[in-house]
Amino acid sequence: MPPVRLWRGTTQQVCGLWPLSQSAEAPMIGAPLGAMIGGSGMVCGDHITWFKQGLITSPSALVLGLNGYGKSSLVRRVMTYHAYSGTHTMVLGDIKPDYVDLVRALGGQVIEIGRDGEGINPLDAGNVGDAAARLRAAGLDQAAADVLYQAHERRKTMLFSLIQISRGSAPTNLEELVVDEALRVMDIDSSRGQATLGDLLGIIRNAPASVMEVAMARGSRSRYQERTEDLEIALMALLRGRMGSIFSAPTTTPMRIDRSVVFDVSALEQANKDLQAAVLLSTWSYGFATIALSQSLADAGLLARRSYNLVMDELWRILGTSSGMVDRINSLTRLNRTVGCGQMMITHSLTDFTALASERDRAQARTFAEKANMLYLGAISDREIDALRGVKAFNDEEIATLMSWNASAAWDRWAKAPGPLPGLGKMMLKTSGAPGLAFQVRFAPDEEVLSDTSRRWGVNRGRVR
């Protein structure tokens, strides 16, 4: 039977025809990604739907491919399907931006960072105090204690990460002890409202007895000041240095949990790479904390259960900033199943993982790809082949297909315009050592408007039809 023409419509219009009369070679489960290349039917699939159906063991995906071939377009397609199926997408840091227009079109929340004085308070744990009070009122004292403990640990991790990015070295054991105790003192005194980095610095300078004790000051104020001086400098750098305009904010714009959200950090596109990495890590941490809090309330029956998908783009910007940053990212992302959210990481190349300074960091970073149960692969370069085969089994035909997509567009002398790039919109879905499913993403008109990420150039990339 010859392939039938491809049409697209709403479920109300074509409900009697879907999935049409032509059988598909892949399971019709999940986001409709595109027409199968070299086969018949549509390729459907996303990490959350396949996880719920038991096809993969973790709701995690990695999107990998060269620039300009459709990575962000594929992510937008999955986001649109998730909106239709009731899953909210949280884009925790959009630096180009690639997803702002779509989230706004979906009725979601756009939080701008770095524009008109909008910043991030790294100590803002969201509505954790209100959540703990609701849990206690419901007689769930242990759940309330767990929520407060998790918020405390996440704020510590965030602060240690910012210090590490700012000065290029991790906090010492003593500095970690001092920050930990200072946060506890600050939490006991809740009269000041939302705590800030300035409040934390003030507590450390005031030298409460419990903080002096963990600093091993031996009762000497001068010894205490000497031992905490480097920590004070690190916190001052976050408040007044190149990062001060962002991290001195008294509060972060509250993140909604009842709709899709994107943190628009495009105002920092030309900023120092350390500042970009610090902001991205902060928005990731804040997003994870907010979602974890909502799921804790849902566990207690105090809030409706919601499903979330976290989009973590520009992974390479953070990985190379400082040794040990892989640990920080891993601590944020390793609990996606227990927190109840899926995640999509997007990067250009697996060499982003192998180019790190230390072997320990390289080994840990490779696990991001190994733990991703779903790989979306676009056009690749030849240096990617060995790295891919170190993650999953690829046969020669699959590698040849991915390599063939990395080619320049041919010039159409009759139309006096370039044709489409050979690999434009072409992706391969891979979940195991079995052959991957290659497909072609094609846009509906509304999708095309929202997917022009090169509009400032005014270029004709060639439309895939």
mmCIF file of N, CA and C in Angstrom, residues 1-59:
data_model
loop_
_atom_site.group_PDB
_atom_site.id
_atom_site.type_symbol
_atom_site.label_atom_id
_atom_site.label_comp_id
_atom_site.label_asym_id
_atom_site.label_seq_id
_atom_site.Cartn_x
_atom_site.Cartn_y
_atom_site.Cartn_z
ATOM 1 N N MET A 1 0.848 -1.197 0.000
ATOM 2 C CA MET A 1 0.000 0.000 0.000
ATOM 3 C C MET A 1 0.881 1.244 0.000
ATOM 4 N N PRO A 2 0.699 2.175 -0.935
ATOM 5 C CA PRO A 2 1.528 3.382 -0.954
ATOM 6 C C PRO A 2 1.209 4.266 0.238
ATOM 7 N N PRO A 3 2.179 5.054 0.693
ATOM 8 C CA PRO A 3 1.922 5.934 1.838
ATOM 9 C C PRO A 3 0.804 6.929 1.542
ATOM 10 N N VAL A 4 -0.046 7.155 2.517
ATOM 11 C CA VAL A 4 -1.124 8.126 2.342
ATOM 12 C C VAL A 4 -0.592 9.517 2.645
ATOM 13 N N ARG A 5 -1.288 10.539 2.141
ATOM 14 C CA ARG A 5 -0.888 11.914 2.414
ATOM 15 C C ARG A 5 -1.085 12.217 3.890
ATOM 16 N N LEU A 6 -0.214 13.056 4.414
ATOM 17 C CA LEU A 6 -0.248 13.394 5.834
ATOM 18 C C LEU A 6 -1.094 14.641 6.039
ATOM 19 N N TRP A 7 -2.099 14.520 6.906
ATOM 20 C CA TRP A 7 -2.955 15.646 7.262
ATOM 21 C C TRP A 7 -2.921 15.826 8.771
ATOM 22 N N ARG A 8 -3.190 17.029 9.206
ATOM 23 C CA ARG A 8 -3.215 17.297 10.636
ATOM 24 C C ARG A 8 -4.473 18.082 10.986
ATOM 25 N N GLY A 9 -5.105 17.692 12.095
ATOM 26 C CA GLY A 9 -6.301 18.387 12.554
ATOM 27 C C GLY A 9 -6.500 18.137 14.026
ATOM 28 N N THR A 10 -7.514 18.765 14.588
ATOM 29 C CA THR A 10 -7.790 18.565 16.004
ATOM 30 C C THR A 10 -8.461 17.221 16.218
ATOM 31 N N THR A 11 -8.468 16.751 17.461
ATOM 32 C CA THR A 11 -9.126 15.476 17.759
ATOM 33 C C THR A 11 -10.625 15.558 17.502
ATOM 34 N N GLN A 12 -11.190 16.752 17.574
ATOM 35 C CA GLN A 12 -12.619 16.900 17.303
ATOM 36 C C GLN A 12 -12.907 16.752 15.814
ATOM 37 N N GLN A 13 -11.975 17.206 14.980
ATOM 38 C CA GLN A 13 -12.196 17.160 13.539
ATOM 39 C C GLN A 13 -11.901 15.790 12.940
ATOM 40 N N VAL A 14 -10.866 15.123 13.427
ATOM 41 C CA VAL A 14 -10.445 13.865 12.798
ATOM 42 C C VAL A 14 -10.540 12.696 13.764
ATOM 43 N N CYS A 15 -11.427 12.799 14.742
ATOM 44 C CA CYS A 15 -11.493 11.755 15.768
ATOM 45 C C CYS A 15 -11.866 10.405 15.173
ATOM 46 N N GLY A 16 -12.625 10.396 14.080
ATOM 47 C CA GLY A 16 -13.007 9.119 13.490
ATOM 48 C C GLY A 16 -11.953 8.536 12.579
ATOM 49 N N LEU A 17 -10.944 9.312 12.264
ATOM 50 C CA LEU A 17 -9.907 8.859 11.334
ATOM 51 C C LEU A 17 -8.610 8.476 12.041
ATOM 52 N N TRP A 18 -8.310 9.160 13.122
ATOM 53 C CA TRP A 18 -7.051 8.874 13.826
ATOM 54 C C TRP A 18 -7.087 7.492 14.443
ATOM 55 N N PRO A 19 -6.074 6.660 14.306
ATOM 56 C CA PRO A 19 -4.777 6.949 13.686
ATOM 57 C C PRO A 19 -4.718 6.626 12.204
ATOM 58 N N LEU A 20 -5.763 6.978 11.486
ATOM 59 C CA LEU A 20 -5.825 6.797 10.039
ATOM 60 C C LEU A 20 -5.822 5.314 9.669
ATOM 61 N N SER A 21 -5.607 5.073 8.409
ATOM 62 C CA SER A 21 -5.768 3.700 7.935
ATOM 63 C C SER A 21 -4.455 2.983 7.749
ATOM 64 N N GLN A 22 -3.357 3.667 7.992
ATOM 65 C CA GLN A 22 -2.045 3.075 7.760
ATOM 66 C C GLN A 22 -1.399 2.716 9.091
ATOM 67 N N SER A 23 -0.972 1.495 9.225
ATOM 68 C CA SER A 23 -0.395 1.057 10.491
ATOM 69 C C SER A 23 0.963 1.698 10.712
ATOM 70 N N ALA A 24 1.286 1.898 11.960
ATOM 71 C CA ALA A 24 2.569 2.484 12.329
ATOM 72 C C ALA A 24 3.523 1.390 12.768
ATOM 73 N N GLU A 25 4.828 1.659 12.605
ATOM 74 C CA GLU A 25 5.835 0.689 13.000
ATOM 75 C C GLU A 25 6.301 0.917 14.432
ATOM 76 N N ALA A 26 5.901 2.024 15.043
ATOM 77 C CA ALA A 26 6.280 2.345 16.418
ATOM 78 C C ALA A 26 5.010 2.475 17.253
ATOM 79 N N PRO A 27 5.105 2.299 18.562
ATOM 80 C CA PRO A 27 3.912 2.445 19.405
ATOM 81 C C PRO A 27 3.352 3.861 19.331
ATOM 82 N N MET A 28 2.042 3.957 19.177
ATOM 83 C CA MET A 28 1.390 5.267 19.077
ATOM 84 C C MET A 28 1.102 5.790 20.479
ATOM 85 N N ILE A 29 2.160 5.993 21.238
ATOM 86 C CA ILE A 29 2.050 6.419 22.631
ATOM 87 C C ILE A 29 2.931 7.647 22.832
ATOM 88 N N GLY A 30 2.328 8.736 23.279
ATOM 89 C CA GLY A 30 3.109 9.922 23.572
ATOM 90 C C GLY A 30 2.989 10.995 22.515
ATOM 91 N N ALA A 31 3.894 11.963 22.576
ATOM 92 C CA ALA A 31 3.850 13.117 21.683
ATOM 93 C C ALA A 31 4.034 12.691 20.235
ATOM 94 N N PRO A 32 3.195 13.183 19.310
ATOM 95 C CA PRO A 32 3.391 12.887 17.886
ATOM 96 C C PRO A 32 4.587 13.676 17.362
ATOM 97 N N LEU A 33 5.697 12.997 17.150
ATOM 98 C CA LEU A 33 6.949 13.680 16.841
ATOM 99 C C LEU A 33 7.103 13.998 15.365
ATOM 100 N N GLY A 34 6.751 13.054 14.507
ATOM 101 C CA GLY A 34 6.891 13.287 13.081
ATOM 102 C C GLY A 34 6.776 12.002 12.297
ATOM 103 N N ALA A 35 6.750 12.149 10.969
ATOM 104 C CA ALA A 35 6.632 10.991 10.093
ATOM 105 C C ALA A 35 7.914 10.171 10.128
ATOM 106 N N MET A 36 7.751 8.852 10.166
ATOM 107 C CA MET A 36 8.920 7.978 10.209
ATOM 108 C C MET A 36 9.702 8.072 8.905
ATOM 109 N N ILE A 37 11.008 8.141 9.018
ATOM 110 C CA ILE A 37 11.890 8.149 7.853
ATOM 111 C C ILE A 37 12.244 6.707 7.509
ATOM 112 N N GLY A 38 12.004 6.329 6.278
ATOM 113 C CA GLY A 38 12.305 4.965 5.857
ATOM 114 C C GLY A 38 11.275 3.957 6.299
ATOM 115 N N GLY A 39 10.113 4.412 6.716
ATOM 116 C CA GLY A 39 9.053 3.515 7.156
ATOM 117 C C GLY A 39 7.713 4.185 6.964
ATOM 118 N N SER A 40 6.707 3.687 7.630
ATOM 119 C CA SER A 40 5.370 4.242 7.487
ATOM 120 C C SER A 40 4.842 4.692 8.839
ATOM 121 N N GLY A 41 3.901 5.620 8.789
ATOM 122 C CA GLY A 41 3.245 6.063 10.002
ATOM 123 C C GLY A 41 4.022 7.134 10.743
ATOM 124 N N MET A 42 3.515 7.453 11.924
ATOM 125 C CA MET A 42 4.099 8.490 12.775
ATOM 126 C C MET A 42 4.955 7.861 13.867
ATOM 127 N N VAL A 43 5.990 8.582 14.254
ATOM 128 C CA VAL A 43 6.758 8.216 15.443
ATOM 129 C C VAL A 43 6.217 9.050 16.600
ATOM 130 N N CYS A 44 5.778 8.392 17.635
ATOM 131 C CA CYS A 44 5.260 9.068 18.827
ATOM 132 C C CYS A 44 6.119 8.676 20.024
ATOM 133 N N GLY A 45 6.268 9.578 20.935
ATOM 134 C CA GLY A 45 7.012 9.217 22.136
ATOM 135 C C GLY A 45 7.506 10.416 22.905
ATOM 136 N N ASP A 46 7.378 10.363 24.191
ATOM 137 C CA ASP A 46 8.011 11.324 25.085
ATOM 138 C C ASP A 46 8.317 10.607 26.392
ATOM 139 N N HIS A 47 9.250 11.138 27.134
ATOM 140 C CA HIS A 47 9.789 10.439 28.295
ATOM 141 C C HIS A 47 8.774 10.254 29.415
ATOM 142 N N ILE A 48 7.827 11.171 29.555
ATOM 143 C CA ILE A 48 6.843 11.052 30.633
ATOM 144 C C ILE A 48 5.775 10.019 30.292
ATOM 145 N N THR A 49 5.221 10.094 29.094
ATOM 146 C CA THR A 49 4.183 9.135 28.700
ATOM 147 C C THR A 49 4.739 7.723 28.649
ATOM 148 N N TRP A 50 5.925 7.552 28.088
ATOM 149 C CA TRP A 50 6.510 6.207 28.007
ATOM 150 C C TRP A 50 6.847 5.676 29.399
ATOM 151 N N PHE A 51 7.254 6.550 30.304
ATOM 152 C CA PHE A 51 7.512 6.112 31.678
ATOM 153 C C PHE A 51 6.216 5.655 32.345
ATOM 154 N N LYS A 52 5.155 6.423 32.177
ATOM 155 C CA LYS A 52 3.871 6.055 32.773
ATOM 156 C C LYS A 52 3.345 4.740 32.211
ATOM 157 N N GLN A 53 3.664 4.456 30.948
ATOM 158 C CA GLN A 53 3.205 3.222 30.313
ATOM 159 C C GLN A 53 4.156 2.049 30.549
ATOM 160 N N GLY A 54 5.255 2.292 31.274
ATOM 161 C CA GLY A 54 6.184 1.218 31.592
ATOM 162 C C GLY A 54 7.156 0.866 30.488
ATOM 163 N N LEU A 55 7.283 1.732 29.471
ATOM 164 C CA LEU A 55 8.198 1.451 28.364
ATOM 165 C C LEU A 55 9.639 1.821 28.702
ATOM 166 N N ILE A 56 9.840 2.762 29.606
ATOM 167 C CA ILE A 56 11.171 3.122 30.085
ATOM 168 C C ILE A 56 11.113 3.211 31.608
ATOM 169 N N THR A 57 12.266 3.188 32.251
ATOM 170 C CA THR A 57 12.302 3.078 33.715
ATOM 171 C C THR A 57 12.468 4.409 34.434
ATOM 172 N N SER A 58 12.681 5.494 33.688
ATOM 173 C CA SER A 58 12.861 6.801 34.315
ATOM 174 C C SER A 58 12.349 7.879 33.367
ATOM 175 N N PRO A 59 11.642 8.886 33.877
ATOM 176 C CA PRO A 59 11.103 9.938 33.003
ATOM 177 C C PRO A 59 12.146 10.993 32.653
#
